[in-house]
mmCIF file of C-alpha atoms and ligand atoms in Angstrom:
data_model
loop_
_atom_site.group_PDB
_atom_site.id
_atom_site.type_symbol
_atom_site.label_atom_id
_atom_site.label_comp_id
_atom_site.label_asym_id
_atom_site.label_seq_id
_atom_site.Cartn_x
_atom_site.Cartn_y
_atom_site.Cartn_z
ATOM 1 C CA MET F 306 144.939 -105.779 -4.712
ATOM 2 C CA ILE F 307 145.021 -103.607 -7.010
ATOM 3 C CA LYS F 308 141.518 -103.810 -9.951
ATOM 4 C CA SER F 309 140.464 -102.784 -13.646
ATOM 5 C CA LYS F 310 137.975 -100.123 -13.316
ATOM 6 C CA ILE F 311 136.425 -98.761 -16.618
ATOM 7 C CA THR F 312 136.916 -95.168 -16.507
ATOM 8 C CA GLY F 313 136.193 -94.475 -19.919
ATOM 9 C CA VAL F 314 133.248 -95.493 -22.320
ATOM 10 C CA GLY F 315 132.966 -94.193 -26.098
ATOM 11 C CA TYR F 316 131.082 -95.728 -29.433
ATOM 12 C CA TYR F 317 130.870 -94.771 -32.912
ATOM 13 C CA VAL F 318 128.185 -95.496 -35.307
ATOM 14 C CA PRO F 319 128.362 -94.829 -39.656
ATOM 15 C CA LYS F 320 125.171 -92.060 -40.009
ATOM 16 C CA LYS F 321 123.954 -94.379 -42.959
ATOM 17 C CA THR F 322 120.545 -95.618 -41.762
ATOM 18 C CA VAL F 323 119.759 -99.427 -43.383
ATOM 19 C CA THR F 324 115.491 -100.142 -42.704
ATOM 20 C CA ASN F 325 114.305 -103.223 -42.718
ATOM 21 C CA ASP F 326 112.107 -101.578 -46.565
ATOM 22 C CA ASP F 327 115.573 -100.444 -47.454
ATOM 23 C CA LEU F 328 116.244 -104.611 -47.170
ATOM 24 C CA SER F 329 113.085 -106.053 -48.665
ATOM 25 C CA LYS F 330 114.087 -104.012 -51.942
ATOM 26 C CA VAL F 331 117.435 -105.856 -52.572
ATOM 27 C CA LEU F 332 116.838 -109.283 -50.648
ATOM 28 C CA THR F 333 113.931 -111.349 -50.616
ATOM 29 C CA THR F 334 112.647 -110.338 -46.851
ATOM 30 C CA ASN F 335 110.256 -108.354 -45.333
ATOM 31 C CA ASN F 336 110.002 -105.867 -42.175
ATOM 32 C CA ASP F 337 107.455 -108.183 -40.577
ATOM 33 C CA TRP F 338 109.868 -111.559 -40.344
ATOM 34 C CA ILE F 339 113.054 -109.456 -39.435
ATOM 35 C CA ILE F 340 111.108 -107.999 -36.555
ATOM 36 C CA GLU F 341 109.585 -110.927 -35.340
ATOM 37 C CA ARG F 342 112.278 -113.453 -36.187
ATOM 38 C CA THR F 343 115.190 -111.029 -34.155
ATOM 39 C CA GLY F 344 113.840 -107.531 -33.130
ATOM 40 C CA VAL F 345 116.116 -105.509 -35.408
ATOM 41 C CA GLN F 346 114.254 -102.843 -36.824
ATOM 42 C CA GLU F 347 117.631 -100.391 -38.900
ATOM 43 C CA ARG F 348 121.139 -100.946 -38.999
ATOM 44 C CA ARG F 349 124.323 -99.120 -40.246
ATOM 45 C CA TYR F 350 126.187 -99.082 -42.470
ATOM 46 C CA ALA F 351 130.180 -97.686 -42.496
ATOM 47 C CA ASP F 352 130.582 -95.589 -45.821
ATOM 48 C CA VAL F 353 133.144 -97.731 -47.684
ATOM 49 C CA GLU F 354 132.526 -95.862 -50.964
ATOM 50 C CA GLY F 355 133.645 -92.964 -48.755
ATOM 51 C CA GLY F 356 136.888 -94.669 -47.436
ATOM 52 C CA GLU F 357 135.745 -95.079 -44.143
ATOM 53 C CA LYS F 358 137.637 -98.273 -42.069
ATOM 54 C CA ASN F 359 136.976 -99.952 -39.530
ATOM 55 C CA TYR F 360 139.888 -98.971 -37.804
ATOM 56 C CA GLU F 361 138.455 -95.303 -38.596
ATOM 57 C CA MET F 362 135.360 -96.332 -35.792
ATOM 58 C CA ALA F 363 137.620 -97.422 -34.459
ATOM 59 C CA VAL F 364 139.764 -94.229 -33.985
ATOM 60 C CA LYS F 365 136.027 -91.738 -32.799
ATOM 61 C CA ALA F 366 135.083 -94.380 -30.199
ATOM 62 C CA SER F 367 138.297 -94.759 -28.222
ATOM 63 C CA GLU F 368 138.360 -91.143 -28.718
ATOM 64 C CA ASP F 369 135.324 -90.637 -26.788
ATOM 65 C CA ALA F 370 137.085 -93.581 -24.535
ATOM 66 C CA ILE F 371 140.139 -91.983 -23.522
ATOM 67 C CA ALA F 372 138.697 -88.631 -23.384
ATOM 68 C CA MET F 373 136.090 -89.798 -20.407
ATOM 69 C CA ALA F 374 139.199 -91.101 -18.370
ATOM 70 C CA GLY F 375 140.220 -87.508 -18.621
ATOM 71 C CA MET F 376 143.390 -89.195 -20.624
ATOM 72 C CA THR F 377 144.850 -88.693 -24.024
ATOM 73 C CA ALA F 378 145.907 -91.383 -26.141
ATOM 74 C CA GLU F 379 149.619 -91.264 -24.461
ATOM 75 C CA ASP F 380 148.456 -92.103 -21.489
ATOM 76 C CA ILE F 381 147.528 -95.889 -22.681
ATOM 77 C CA ASP F 382 149.476 -99.007 -22.010
ATOM 78 C CA LEU F 383 148.719 -100.855 -24.491
ATOM 79 C CA ILE F 384 145.356 -100.927 -27.567
ATOM 80 C CA VAL F 385 142.731 -104.796 -27.019
ATOM 81 C CA TYR F 386 141.381 -104.450 -30.324
ATOM 82 C CA ALA F 387 138.747 -107.717 -30.484
ATOM 83 C CA THR F 388 137.468 -107.844 -34.697
ATOM 84 C CA LEU F 389 136.353 -110.579 -37.707
ATOM 85 C CA SER F 390 136.710 -107.847 -40.236
ATOM 86 C CA SER F 391 139.577 -105.999 -39.936
ATOM 87 C CA GLU F 392 141.287 -104.487 -43.370
ATOM 88 C CA TYR F 393 144.008 -106.616 -43.762
ATOM 89 C CA VAL F 394 144.348 -110.548 -43.213
ATOM 90 C CA PHE F 395 146.980 -108.702 -41.628
ATOM 91 C CA PRO F 396 148.613 -106.928 -40.602
ATOM 92 C CA GLY F 397 145.850 -107.120 -37.574
ATOM 93 C CA SER F 398 143.788 -103.639 -37.651
ATOM 94 C CA GLY F 399 145.262 -103.000 -33.306
ATOM 95 C CA VAL F 400 148.278 -101.232 -35.592
ATOM 96 C CA LEU F 401 146.224 -99.187 -38.002
ATOM 97 C CA LEU F 402 144.493 -98.297 -34.760
ATOM 98 C CA GLN F 403 148.243 -96.971 -32.318
ATOM 99 C CA ARG F 404 149.547 -95.350 -36.198
ATOM 100 C CA SER F 405 146.403 -93.537 -36.014
ATOM 101 C CA MET F 406 145.696 -91.072 -32.463
ATOM 102 C CA GLY F 407 148.419 -90.853 -30.849
ATOM 103 C CA PHE F 408 149.786 -93.445 -28.906
ATOM 104 C CA ARG F 409 153.617 -94.338 -28.116
ATOM 105 C CA ASN F 410 154.637 -97.382 -29.424
ATOM 106 C CA ILE F 411 152.841 -99.748 -27.290
ATOM 107 C CA ALA F 412 151.647 -104.079 -28.019
ATOM 108 C CA ALA F 413 148.621 -103.911 -30.186
ATOM 109 C CA ILE F 414 147.324 -107.273 -29.817
ATOM 110 C CA ASP F 415 144.064 -108.486 -31.760
ATOM 111 C CA VAL F 416 141.111 -110.498 -30.390
ATOM 112 C CA ARG F 417 139.841 -113.329 -33.002
ATOM 113 C CA ALA F 418 136.746 -114.681 -30.869
ATOM 114 C CA GLN F 419 134.014 -113.015 -32.799
ATOM 115 C CA CYS F 420 130.963 -112.001 -30.727
ATOM 116 C CA SER F 421 132.772 -112.568 -27.328
ATOM 117 C CA GLY F 422 135.924 -110.518 -28.795
ATOM 118 C CA PHE F 423 135.533 -107.430 -26.184
ATOM 119 C CA VAL F 424 134.731 -109.290 -23.288
ATOM 120 C CA TYR F 425 138.393 -111.514 -23.999
ATOM 121 C CA GLY F 426 139.349 -107.706 -24.704
ATOM 122 C CA ILE F 427 138.809 -106.612 -21.012
ATOM 123 C CA SER F 428 139.645 -109.837 -19.369
ATOM 124 C CA ILE F 429 142.972 -110.181 -21.159
ATOM 125 C CA ALA F 430 143.177 -106.126 -20.215
ATOM 126 C CA ASP F 431 142.795 -107.353 -16.440
ATOM 127 C CA GLN F 432 145.079 -109.106 -16.046
ATOM 128 C CA PHE F 433 147.923 -107.094 -17.845
ATOM 129 C CA ILE F 434 146.914 -104.374 -14.904
ATOM 130 C CA LYS F 435 146.331 -106.921 -11.687
ATOM 131 C CA THR F 436 149.744 -108.283 -13.068
ATOM 132 C CA GLY F 437 150.551 -104.586 -12.664
ATOM 133 C CA MET F 438 152.674 -104.726 -15.632
ATOM 134 C CA TYR F 439 150.373 -101.673 -17.340
ATOM 135 C CA LYS F 440 148.176 -99.345 -15.340
ATOM 136 C CA ASN F 441 145.630 -97.636 -18.927
ATOM 137 C CA VAL F 442 143.903 -100.792 -21.245
ATOM 138 C CA LEU F 443 141.899 -99.558 -24.558
ATOM 139 C CA VAL F 444 139.798 -102.177 -25.961
ATOM 140 C CA VAL F 445 138.174 -102.075 -28.578
ATOM 141 C CA GLY F 446 135.353 -103.468 -30.689
ATOM 142 C CA SER F 447 135.593 -102.579 -34.421
ATOM 143 C CA GLU F 448 132.934 -103.959 -37.483
ATOM 144 C CA ILE F 449 131.993 -103.426 -40.370
ATOM 145 C CA HIS F 450 130.353 -106.215 -42.144
ATOM 146 C CA SER F 451 127.803 -104.638 -44.684
ATOM 147 C CA THR F 452 130.981 -105.463 -47.031
ATOM 148 C CA GLY F 453 130.917 -109.152 -46.857
ATOM 149 C CA LEU F 454 127.561 -110.097 -46.941
ATOM 150 C CA ASP F 455 125.641 -112.225 -48.883
ATOM 151 C CA PHE F 456 123.160 -110.626 -50.041
ATOM 152 C CA SER F 457 120.671 -113.287 -51.938
ATOM 153 C CA ASP F 458 118.519 -115.318 -50.347
ATOM 154 C CA HIS F 459 120.990 -117.769 -49.674
ATOM 155 C CA GLY F 460 122.485 -115.385 -46.888
ATOM 156 C CA ARG F 461 119.517 -113.358 -45.468
ATOM 157 C CA HIS F 462 119.242 -115.022 -42.304
ATOM 158 C CA ILE F 463 121.749 -113.561 -41.428
ATOM 159 C CA THR F 464 122.710 -110.770 -43.821
ATOM 160 C CA VAL F 465 119.875 -109.495 -41.852
ATOM 161 C CA ILE F 466 120.957 -109.348 -38.503
ATOM 162 C CA PHE F 467 123.890 -107.855 -38.694
ATOM 163 C CA GLY F 468 125.456 -103.721 -38.916
ATOM 164 C CA ASP F 469 128.538 -102.087 -38.396
ATOM 165 C CA GLY F 470 129.503 -99.416 -35.670
ATOM 166 C CA ALA F 471 132.025 -98.889 -32.621
ATOM 167 C CA GLY F 472 132.685 -99.854 -29.156
ATOM 168 C CA ALA F 473 135.406 -98.755 -26.469
ATOM 169 C CA ALA F 474 136.427 -98.652 -23.381
ATOM 170 C CA VAL F 475 139.342 -97.924 -21.051
ATOM 171 C CA LEU F 476 140.590 -99.699 -18.125
ATOM 172 C CA THR F 477 142.383 -98.235 -15.520
ATOM 173 C CA ALA F 478 144.425 -99.829 -12.355
ATOM 174 C CA TYR F 479 142.809 -99.280 -9.341
ATOM 175 C CA GLU F 480 142.700 -99.552 -5.750
ATOM 176 C CA GLY F 481 139.206 -99.807 -4.204
ATOM 177 C CA GLU F 482 136.046 -101.030 -4.159
ATOM 178 C CA SER F 483 134.647 -100.997 -7.904
ATOM 179 C CA GLY F 484 136.525 -103.041 -10.917
ATOM 180 C CA ILE F 485 136.381 -106.141 -12.647
ATOM 181 C CA LEU F 486 135.223 -108.849 -10.262
ATOM 182 C CA SER F 487 135.803 -111.930 -12.061
ATOM 183 C CA THR F 488 135.600 -112.734 -16.157
ATOM 184 C CA HIS F 489 134.537 -116.316 -17.105
ATOM 185 C CA LEU F 490 135.994 -116.794 -20.896
ATOM 186 C CA HIS F 491 135.392 -119.800 -22.764
ATOM 187 C CA SER F 492 135.419 -122.117 -26.338
ATOM 188 C CA GLN F 493 133.607 -125.189 -27.758
ATOM 189 C CA GLY F 494 135.418 -125.249 -31.299
ATOM 190 C CA GLN F 495 133.304 -128.093 -32.187
ATOM 191 C CA PHE F 496 131.343 -125.756 -33.635
ATOM 192 C CA ALA F 497 134.205 -123.349 -35.414
ATOM 193 C CA GLU F 498 132.236 -124.004 -38.835
ATOM 194 C CA GLU F 499 127.977 -123.656 -37.676
ATOM 195 C CA LEU F 500 129.037 -119.541 -37.530
ATOM 196 C CA ALA F 501 131.658 -118.408 -39.924
ATOM 197 C CA CYS F 502 133.722 -117.116 -43.087
ATOM 198 C CA ILE F 503 135.520 -119.777 -44.380
ATOM 199 C CA ASP F 504 137.910 -117.972 -47.846
ATOM 200 C CA PRO F 505 140.369 -117.062 -48.161
ATOM 201 C CA GLY F 506 141.437 -119.886 -45.547
ATOM 202 C CA PHE F 507 145.601 -120.221 -45.534
ATOM 203 C CA SER F 508 145.386 -124.467 -44.906
ATOM 204 C CA LYS F 509 144.181 -124.868 -49.069
ATOM 205 C CA LYS F 510 146.271 -125.061 -52.058
ATOM 206 C CA GLU F 511 143.916 -122.898 -54.101
ATOM 207 C CA ARG F 512 142.873 -119.870 -52.026
ATOM 208 C CA PHE F 513 142.011 -117.811 -54.484
ATOM 209 C CA THR F 514 138.652 -119.731 -56.570
ATOM 210 C CA PRO F 515 135.774 -117.665 -58.792
ATOM 211 C CA ASP F 516 133.437 -119.434 -56.879
ATOM 212 C CA MET F 517 134.365 -118.442 -53.273
ATOM 213 C CA VAL F 518 132.252 -115.185 -54.768
ATOM 214 C CA GLU F 519 129.156 -116.790 -55.273
ATOM 215 C CA PRO F 520 126.099 -116.429 -53.277
ATOM 216 C CA GLY F 521 127.079 -119.235 -50.858
ATOM 217 C CA GLY F 522 130.726 -119.126 -51.257
ATOM 218 C CA GLY F 523 133.117 -119.885 -48.997
ATOM 219 C CA PHE F 524 133.963 -115.392 -48.927
ATOM 220 C CA PHE F 525 129.957 -115.366 -47.018
ATOM 221 C CA PRO F 526 128.710 -115.980 -43.653
ATOM 222 C CA VAL F 527 127.423 -119.662 -43.238
ATOM 223 C CA MET F 528 125.401 -119.810 -40.255
ATOM 224 C CA ASN F 529 123.254 -122.454 -38.648
ATOM 225 C CA GLY F 530 120.897 -120.346 -36.835
ATOM 226 C CA GLN F 531 119.106 -122.621 -34.522
ATOM 227 C CA LEU F 532 121.810 -124.488 -33.781
ATOM 228 C CA VAL F 533 123.043 -121.131 -32.470
ATOM 229 C CA PHE F 534 120.494 -119.942 -31.514
ATOM 230 C CA LYS F 535 119.584 -123.687 -28.716
ATOM 231 C CA ASN F 536 123.628 -122.889 -27.708
ATOM 232 C CA ALA F 537 123.543 -119.381 -27.217
ATOM 233 C CA VAL F 538 120.799 -119.290 -25.071
ATOM 234 C CA VAL F 539 122.412 -122.267 -22.662
ATOM 235 C CA ARG F 540 125.932 -120.478 -22.497
ATOM 236 C CA PHE F 541 124.378 -117.136 -22.199
ATOM 237 C CA SER F 542 122.881 -118.714 -18.544
ATOM 238 C CA GLU F 543 125.493 -120.974 -17.967
ATOM 239 C CA VAL F 544 128.119 -118.172 -18.138
ATOM 240 C CA ILE F 545 126.134 -115.385 -15.901
ATOM 241 C CA ASN F 546 125.819 -117.456 -13.194
ATOM 242 C CA GLU F 547 129.534 -118.424 -13.530
ATOM 243 C CA ALA F 548 129.894 -114.990 -12.595
ATOM 244 C CA LEU F 549 127.283 -114.711 -9.938
ATOM 245 C CA SER F 550 128.535 -118.050 -8.461
ATOM 246 C CA HIS F 551 131.952 -116.774 -8.417
ATOM 247 C CA ASN F 552 131.485 -113.691 -6.924
ATOM 248 C CA ASN F 553 128.939 -115.589 -3.748
ATOM 249 C CA MET F 554 125.600 -112.992 -5.597
ATOM 250 C CA THR F 555 122.427 -114.556 -7.331
ATOM 251 C CA ALA F 556 120.783 -113.106 -9.704
ATOM 252 C CA LYS F 557 119.133 -109.803 -7.351
ATOM 253 C CA ASP F 558 122.229 -108.549 -7.333
ATOM 254 C CA ILE F 559 122.617 -107.185 -11.006
ATOM 255 C CA ASP F 560 121.509 -103.842 -11.664
ATOM 256 C CA MET F 561 122.546 -104.420 -14.913
ATOM 257 C CA LEU F 562 122.930 -106.930 -17.222
ATOM 258 C CA ILE F 563 124.332 -106.383 -21.200
ATOM 259 C CA PRO F 564 123.385 -109.294 -23.031
ATOM 260 C CA HIS F 565 126.122 -109.388 -26.574
ATOM 261 C CA GLN F 566 123.556 -108.098 -29.279
ATOM 262 C CA ALA F 567 123.085 -111.437 -30.736
ATOM 263 C CA ASN F 568 119.037 -111.158 -31.501
ATOM 264 C CA LEU F 569 116.414 -109.541 -29.210
ATOM 265 C CA ARG F 570 114.444 -112.846 -28.216
ATOM 266 C CA ILE F 571 117.629 -114.753 -27.021
ATOM 267 C CA SER F 572 117.990 -110.916 -24.479
ATOM 268 C CA GLN F 573 114.120 -111.072 -23.915
ATOM 269 C CA PHE F 574 114.843 -115.831 -22.975
ATOM 270 C CA ILE F 575 117.751 -114.554 -20.549
ATOM 271 C CA GLN F 576 116.307 -111.137 -18.996
ATOM 272 C CA GLN F 577 113.475 -113.451 -17.999
ATOM 273 C CA LYS F 578 114.602 -116.257 -16.831
ATOM 274 C CA PHE F 579 117.033 -114.273 -14.873
ATOM 275 C CA GLY F 580 114.351 -112.650 -13.203
ATOM 276 C CA LEU F 581 115.184 -108.683 -14.478
ATOM 277 C CA ARG F 582 113.047 -105.811 -15.121
ATOM 278 C CA ASP F 583 112.896 -103.712 -18.121
ATOM 279 C CA ASP F 584 114.854 -101.090 -16.779
ATOM 280 C CA GLN F 585 117.839 -104.051 -15.301
ATOM 281 C CA VAL F 586 118.689 -104.877 -19.376
ATOM 282 C CA HIS F 587 120.183 -103.110 -21.438
ATOM 283 C CA ASN F 588 119.500 -103.459 -25.795
ATOM 284 C CA THR F 589 120.551 -101.860 -28.789
ATOM 285 C CA ILE F 590 119.700 -104.043 -31.561
ATOM 286 C CA GLN F 591 116.615 -102.599 -33.184
ATOM 287 C CA LYS F 592 118.774 -99.495 -33.914
ATOM 288 C CA TYR F 593 122.293 -100.909 -35.006
ATOM 289 C CA GLY F 594 121.618 -104.457 -35.443
ATOM 290 C CA ASN F 595 124.435 -107.413 -34.200
ATOM 291 C CA THR F 596 127.667 -105.814 -34.276
ATOM 292 C CA THR F 597 129.825 -108.383 -32.748
ATOM 293 C CA ALA F 598 132.549 -107.293 -30.871
ATOM 294 C CA ALA F 599 131.469 -103.626 -31.395
ATOM 295 C CA SER F 600 127.337 -104.699 -29.919
ATOM 296 C CA ILE F 601 128.316 -104.946 -25.852
ATOM 297 C CA PRO F 602 130.384 -102.054 -25.380
ATOM 298 C CA ILE F 603 128.182 -99.981 -28.142
ATOM 299 C CA THR F 604 125.134 -101.230 -25.772
ATOM 300 C CA LEU F 605 127.708 -100.764 -21.933
ATOM 301 C CA CYS F 606 128.376 -97.200 -23.381
ATOM 302 C CA GLU F 607 124.657 -95.979 -24.272
ATOM 303 C CA ALA F 608 123.725 -97.523 -21.481
ATOM 304 C CA TYR F 609 125.882 -95.070 -19.324
ATOM 305 C CA LYS F 610 125.121 -91.989 -20.833
ATOM 306 C CA GLU F 611 121.266 -92.377 -20.709
ATOM 307 C CA GLY F 612 122.069 -92.549 -16.796
ATOM 308 C CA LYS F 613 121.123 -96.499 -16.590
ATOM 309 C CA ILE F 614 124.656 -97.534 -14.330
ATOM 310 C CA LYS F 615 125.399 -95.931 -11.095
ATOM 311 C CA ASP F 616 128.289 -95.596 -9.679
ATOM 312 C CA GLY F 617 128.534 -99.090 -7.315
ATOM 313 C CA ASP F 618 126.008 -100.497 -9.630
ATOM 314 C CA ILE F 619 126.433 -104.667 -10.914
ATOM 315 C CA VAL F 620 127.013 -104.860 -13.906
ATOM 316 C CA CYS F 621 127.133 -108.235 -15.776
ATOM 317 C CA LEU F 622 128.650 -108.165 -19.323
ATOM 318 C CA ALA F 623 127.503 -111.997 -21.506
ATOM 319 C CA ALA F 624 128.425 -113.154 -24.782
ATOM 320 C CA PHE F 625 128.070 -115.454 -27.124
ATOM 321 C CA GLY F 626 129.023 -116.181 -30.730
ATOM 322 C CA SER F 627 131.625 -117.956 -33.762
ATOM 323 C CA GLY F 628 133.849 -120.099 -32.741
ATOM 324 C CA PHE F 629 132.082 -121.214 -30.393
ATOM 325 C CA THR F 630 133.325 -118.681 -27.622
ATOM 326 C CA TRP F 631 131.509 -117.316 -24.884
ATOM 327 C CA ALA F 632 132.115 -115.239 -22.126
ATOM 328 C CA SER F 633 131.241 -112.454 -19.086
ATOM 329 C CA ALA F 634 132.433 -109.937 -16.907
ATOM 330 C CA LEU F 635 130.974 -109.092 -13.884
ATOM 331 C CA ILE F 636 131.242 -105.392 -12.392
ATOM 332 C CA ARG F 637 131.186 -103.062 -9.835
ATOM 333 C CA TRP F 638 130.872 -99.866 -11.355
HETATM 334 O O1 UT7 I 285 125.827 -112.831 -32.979
HETATM 335 C C1 UT7 I 285 126.015 -114.799 -32.739
HETATM 336 C C2 UT7 I 285 125.179 -115.028 -32.006
HETATM 337 N N1 UT7 I 285 124.007 -114.832 -32.927
HETATM 338 C C3 UT7 I 285 123.478 -115.146 -32.882
HETATM 339 O O2 UT7 I 285 122.860 -116.369 -31.896
HETATM 340 C C4 UT7 I 285 121.865 -115.861 -34.478
HETATM 341 C C5 UT7 I 285 121.116 -117.072 -33.648
HETATM 342 N N2 UT7 I 285 120.234 -117.550 -34.626
HETATM 343 C C6 UT7 I 285 118.916 -116.735 -35.036
HETATM 344 O O3 UT7 I 285 119.071 -115.275 -34.293
HETATM 345 C C7 UT7 I 285 117.783 -117.591 -35.529
HETATM 346 O O4 UT7 I 285 118.193 -118.099 -36.508
HETATM 347 C C8 UT7 I 285 117.744 -116.173 -36.958
HETATM 348 C C9 UT7 I 285 117.582 -115.135 -36.584
HETATM 349 C C10 UT7 I 285 119.561 -116.097 -37.781
HETATM 350 C C11 UT7 I 285 117.297 -117.425 -37.684
HETATM 351 O O5 UT7 I 285 115.805 -117.320 -37.158
HETATM 352 P P1 UT7 I 285 115.250 -118.079 -37.421
HETATM 353 O O6 UT7 I 285 113.627 -119.082 -37.243
HETATM 354 O O7 UT7 I 285 115.640 -119.386 -37.255
HETATM 355 O O8 UT7 I 285 114.923 -118.925 -39.167
HETATM 356 P P2 UT7 I 285 115.138 -120.181 -39.815
HETATM 357 O O9 UT7 I 285 116.521 -119.527 -40.386
HETATM 358 O O10 UT7 I 285 115.091 -121.620 -39.589
HETATM 359 O O11 UT7 I 285 113.605 -119.618 -41.541
HETATM 360 C C12 UT7 I 285 112.720 -119.584 -41.345
HETATM 361 C C13 UT7 I 285 111.619 -119.653 -42.550
HETATM 362 C C14 UT7 I 285 111.979 -120.460 -42.861
HETATM 363 O O12 UT7 I 285 111.438 -120.202 -44.489
HETATM 364 P P3 UT7 I 285 111.029 -121.610 -44.154
HETATM 365 O O13 UT7 I 285 111.968 -122.574 -44.538
HETATM 366 O O14 UT7 I 285 110.579 -121.728 -42.823
HETATM 367 O O15 UT7 I 285 109.476 -121.734 -45.615
HETATM 368 C C15 UT7 I 285 113.557 -119.091 -44.375
HETATM 369 O O16 UT7 I 285 114.017 -119.314 -45.361
HETATM 370 O O17 UT7 I 285 112.279 -117.677 -43.305
HETATM 371 C C16 UT7 I 285 113.243 -118.254 -43.851
HETATM 372 N N3 UT7 I 285 113.730 -116.880 -43.989
HETATM 373 C C17 UT7 I 285 113.466 -115.609 -44.737
HETATM 374 N N4 UT7 I 285 112.104 -115.094 -44.316
HETATM 375 C C18 UT7 I 285 112.523 -113.482 -44.687
HETATM 376 C C19 UT7 I 285 115.383 -117.055 -43.841
HETATM 377 N N5 UT7 I 285 115.512 -115.425 -43.564
HETATM 378 C C20 UT7 I 285 115.116 -115.234 -43.947
HETATM 379 C C21 UT7 I 285 114.604 -113.483 -44.192
HETATM 380 N N6 UT7 I 285 112.887 -112.644 -44.506
HETATM 381 N N7 UT7 I 285 115.528 -112.881 -43.997
#
């Protein structure tokens, strides 16, 4: 049976590092609060003044992933691009990536599943490969949050968490033991507004009003942090268990868990719940913050490059975020 094997991974983070002390100069916050509540020590911000763009970060991550797979852009049959921070309202960032790297006129699908976007993307890629329609699919997660954050006290609980970056993976048709074993995707729109950026929506008579750009206005993300946190720990656990039971496995079979980097406390809770050692869970939120759709591919790639993932390992990707959406992918590396 055809499976999808991850044959390449890559990531890119912008050069500019913003520490918690840097944020304390523009926000009423402090290093101790941020470390204790989130685990974030620093994050990267894109050089938007210098013209750095979401899709350009994706290009850098994709170049590495495609090179590791031993391919060129011409070998890729489909782009799946997960982001909540695209350059334009439309078209999506997928086509901007398509025109920038020597791809053929292949399809570019933009995925809007926020923190679960990369795992949703892996699942979409996997379906196209398993049916035989495509051989090589590039899945990307890329975000520029730094230009969309509320730097007033109103948004400080959100602003301190998020950072910019991009990650990518190439999935290739493969017949053998390795590959994606299963993916499980969920959503619950009941909580859509609990973690959201509301404006500029198309369903309003006036799409733009001056108050939207005021602190607390609809241009900025809102988050009911404690409700999101409580749902996250439940849904992460559920969707990991769903992946394990679907494959007749238990937590003892997991060699490496790559959780979406929402909050270090959430990752640590999940690690404890599944009885995993420190070397079986990889986290990057300390250095890069929460990069939404990019967090899993960045963390997966770093774990791989540090030699923490070996052939045959069982790797579990798990995500939860705005929507709410949540998802997992179980992989034999
Ligand atoms: O990736 C998508 C999924 N996202 C998540 O999973 C995030 C889940 N939620 C969280 O991680 C946490 O809720 C946060 C880290 C966002 C916030 O932590 P919290 O422990 O829920 O804090 P809180 O918002 O309830 O605020 C507690 C206190 C408040 O002060 P009072 O009312 O107790 O005096 C806040 O005003 O901390 C204050 N506070 C801050 N203080 C310093 C909120 N933000 C900050 C800040 N610096 N940045």
